[in-house]
C-alpha positions as a printed NumPy array, in Angstrom:
array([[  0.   ,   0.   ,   0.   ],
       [  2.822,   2.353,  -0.145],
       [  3.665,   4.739,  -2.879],
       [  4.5  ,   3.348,  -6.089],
       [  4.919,   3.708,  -9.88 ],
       [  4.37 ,   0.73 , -12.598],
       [  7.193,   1.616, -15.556],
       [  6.544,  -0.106, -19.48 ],
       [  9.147,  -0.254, -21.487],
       [ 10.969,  -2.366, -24.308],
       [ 12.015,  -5.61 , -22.502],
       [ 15.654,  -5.191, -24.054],
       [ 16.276,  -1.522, -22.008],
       [ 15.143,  -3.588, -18.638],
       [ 18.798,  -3.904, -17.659],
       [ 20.25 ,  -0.457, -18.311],
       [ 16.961,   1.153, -16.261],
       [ 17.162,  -1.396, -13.422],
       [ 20.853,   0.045, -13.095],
       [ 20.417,   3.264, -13.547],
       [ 17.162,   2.915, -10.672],
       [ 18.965,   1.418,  -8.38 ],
       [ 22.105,   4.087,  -9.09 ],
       [ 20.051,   7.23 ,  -8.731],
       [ 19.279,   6.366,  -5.191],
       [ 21.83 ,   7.763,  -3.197],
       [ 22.089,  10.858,  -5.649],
       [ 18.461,  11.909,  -4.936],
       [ 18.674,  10.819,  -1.1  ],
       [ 15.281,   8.363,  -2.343],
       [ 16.594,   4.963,  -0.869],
       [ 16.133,   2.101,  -3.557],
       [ 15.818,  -1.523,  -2.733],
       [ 14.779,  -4.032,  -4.983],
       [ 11.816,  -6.284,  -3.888],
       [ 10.391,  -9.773,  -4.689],
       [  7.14 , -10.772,  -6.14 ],
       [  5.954, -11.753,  -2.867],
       [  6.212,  -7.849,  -1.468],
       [  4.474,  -6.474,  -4.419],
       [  1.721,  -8.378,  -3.534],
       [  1.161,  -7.71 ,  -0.486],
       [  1.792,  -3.547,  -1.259],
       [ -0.511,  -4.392,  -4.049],
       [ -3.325,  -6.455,  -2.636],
       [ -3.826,  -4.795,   0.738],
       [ -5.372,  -1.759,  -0.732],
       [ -7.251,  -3.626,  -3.415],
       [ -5.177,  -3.055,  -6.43 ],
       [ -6.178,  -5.183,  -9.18 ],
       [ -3.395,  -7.483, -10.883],
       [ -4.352,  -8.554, -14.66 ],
       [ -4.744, -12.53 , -13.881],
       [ -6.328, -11.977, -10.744],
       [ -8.698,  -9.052,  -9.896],
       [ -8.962,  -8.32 , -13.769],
       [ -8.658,  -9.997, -17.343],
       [-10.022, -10.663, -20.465],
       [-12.897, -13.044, -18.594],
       [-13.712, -10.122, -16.125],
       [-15.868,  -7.12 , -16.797],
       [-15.469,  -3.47 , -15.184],
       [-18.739,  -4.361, -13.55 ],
       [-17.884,  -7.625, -12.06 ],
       [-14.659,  -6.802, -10.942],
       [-16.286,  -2.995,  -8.815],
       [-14.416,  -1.15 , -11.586],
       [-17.831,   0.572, -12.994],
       [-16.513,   3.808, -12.265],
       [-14.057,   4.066, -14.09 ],
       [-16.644,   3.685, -17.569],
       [-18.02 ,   6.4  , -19.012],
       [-21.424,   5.535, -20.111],
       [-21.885,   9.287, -21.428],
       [-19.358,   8.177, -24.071],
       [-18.853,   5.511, -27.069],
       [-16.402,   2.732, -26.415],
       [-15.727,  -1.059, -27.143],
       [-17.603,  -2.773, -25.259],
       [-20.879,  -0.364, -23.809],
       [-23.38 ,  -2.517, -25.562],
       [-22.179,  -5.341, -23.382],
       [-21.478,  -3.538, -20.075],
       [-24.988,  -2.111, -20.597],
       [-26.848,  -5.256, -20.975],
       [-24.72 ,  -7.172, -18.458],
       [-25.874,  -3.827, -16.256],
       [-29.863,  -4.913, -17.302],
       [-29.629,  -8.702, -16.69 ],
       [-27.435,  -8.362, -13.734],
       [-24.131,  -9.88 , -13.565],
       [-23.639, -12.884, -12.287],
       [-20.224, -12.758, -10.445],
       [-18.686,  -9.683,  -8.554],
       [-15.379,  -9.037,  -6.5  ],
       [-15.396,  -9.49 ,  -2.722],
       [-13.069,  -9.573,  -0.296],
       [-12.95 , -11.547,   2.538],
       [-10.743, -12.428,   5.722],
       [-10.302, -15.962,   7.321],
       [-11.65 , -16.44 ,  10.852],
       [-10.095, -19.685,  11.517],
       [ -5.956, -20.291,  10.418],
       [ -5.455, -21.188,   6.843],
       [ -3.591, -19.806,   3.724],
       [ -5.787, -18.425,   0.988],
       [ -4.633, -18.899,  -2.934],
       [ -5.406, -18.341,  -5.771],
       [ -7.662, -21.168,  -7.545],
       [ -9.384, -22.324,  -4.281],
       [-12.849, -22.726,  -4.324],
       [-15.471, -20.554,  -2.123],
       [-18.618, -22.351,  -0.944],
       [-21.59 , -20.872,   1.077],
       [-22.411, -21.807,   4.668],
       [-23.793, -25.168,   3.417],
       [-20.808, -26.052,   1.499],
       [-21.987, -25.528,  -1.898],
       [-19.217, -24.254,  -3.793],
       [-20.319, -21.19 ,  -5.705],
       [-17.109, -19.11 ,  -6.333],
       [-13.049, -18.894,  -6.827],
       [-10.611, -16.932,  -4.455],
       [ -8.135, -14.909,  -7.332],
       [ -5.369, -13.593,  -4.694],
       [ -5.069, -14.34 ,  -1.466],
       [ -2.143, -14.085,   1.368],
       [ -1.263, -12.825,   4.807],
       [ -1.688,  -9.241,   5.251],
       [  0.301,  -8.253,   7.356],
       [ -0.764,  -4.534,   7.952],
       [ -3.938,  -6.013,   9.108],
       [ -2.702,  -9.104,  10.959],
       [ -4.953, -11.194,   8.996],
       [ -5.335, -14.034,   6.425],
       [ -7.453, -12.087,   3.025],
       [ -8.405, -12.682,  -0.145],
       [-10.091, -11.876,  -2.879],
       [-12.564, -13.887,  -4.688],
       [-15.512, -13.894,  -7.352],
       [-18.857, -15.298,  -5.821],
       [-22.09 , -14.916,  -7.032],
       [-23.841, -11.013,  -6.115],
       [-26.068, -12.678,  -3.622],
       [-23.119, -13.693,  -1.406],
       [-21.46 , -10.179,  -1.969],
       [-22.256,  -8.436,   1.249],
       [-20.208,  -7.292,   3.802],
       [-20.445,  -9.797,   6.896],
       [-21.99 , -12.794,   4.919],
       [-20.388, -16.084,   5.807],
       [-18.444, -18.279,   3.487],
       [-16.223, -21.046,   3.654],
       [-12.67 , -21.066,   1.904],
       [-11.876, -24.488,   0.806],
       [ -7.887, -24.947,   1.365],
       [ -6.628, -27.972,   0.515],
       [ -9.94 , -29.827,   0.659],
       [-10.553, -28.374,   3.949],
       [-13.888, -26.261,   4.577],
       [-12.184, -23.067,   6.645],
       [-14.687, -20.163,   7.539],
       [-14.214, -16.647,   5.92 ],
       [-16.484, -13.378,   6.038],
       [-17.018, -11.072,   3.381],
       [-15.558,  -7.686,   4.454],
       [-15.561,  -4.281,   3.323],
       [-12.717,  -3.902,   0.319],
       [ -9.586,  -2.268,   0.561],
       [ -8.242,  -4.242,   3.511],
       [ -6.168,  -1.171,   4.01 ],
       [ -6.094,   2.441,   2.785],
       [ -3.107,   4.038,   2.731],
       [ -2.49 ,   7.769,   3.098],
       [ -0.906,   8.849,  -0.492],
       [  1.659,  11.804,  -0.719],
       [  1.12 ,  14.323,  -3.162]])
């Protein structure tokens, strides 16, 4: 959740910019440190930042995925006709996020199943967040399961472990300007 930047580039200039990064630390007083995959994550996931493969893709609309703000249905653009009628019919899957009450590891690919055990939905991300001291995730369930406080079970490793659906991001963060 703290500040960032995402940089795209030509993959063949990768080396030269990761050196001249981590070099223009100490000259700007901006300390540098290079980070795994398992960090981003967590800066990443704590205040809800979607990850294409996860939170978004080519399977997931704007409107499943809580992102319906960011469309401009004033204005033309690929895809309104669908968003529109996915709007009428009502959708079918939406982003939640949810915490573990009982000790287990949420990941990606699990399956989420009501109070009765009924599988119904897939966690996307899911980890140890440790700003919140707590076990979250996010998954797609069905709209009807979507509320804040509604019970669901996580199933980890074939395991039934009980979740809640809480109130998304996990953790806001107070951005510099």
């Amino acid at each position: 959740g703290e500040d960032g930047v995402e940089l795209f580039f030509p993959a063949g200039k990768a080396h030269r910019l990761w050196e001249r990064i981590l070099a223009a630390g100490p000259e700007t007083g901006i300390e540098v440190q290079p980070i795994g995959l398992a960090a981003r994550d967590s800066l990443r996931f704590e205040p809800s930042f979607p990850l294409y493969g996860h939170e978004i893709g080519a399977n997931i609309t704007p409107l499943e995925a809580n992102l319906g703000w960011a469309c401009r249905f004033n204005t033309d653009f690929i895809g309104k006709a669908a968003l529109l009628e996915q709007k009428e019919q009502g959708l079918t899957k939406k982003l939640i996020g949810f915490e573990l009450t009982e000790k287990g590891v949420p990941r990606q690919g699990y399956p989420v199943a009501n109070e009765q055990g009924q599988e119904m939905g897939e966690v996307v991300a899911g980890l140890y967040a440790p700003t919140v001291d707590k076990y979250c995730g996010h998954a797609f369930v069905p709209p009807e399961y979507a509320k804040p406080g509604t019970p669901l079970q996580i199933i980890i490793r074939n395991k039934p472990k009980q979740a809640v659906v809480v109130k998304r991001p996990f953790y806001k963060p107070a951005y510099r300007s």
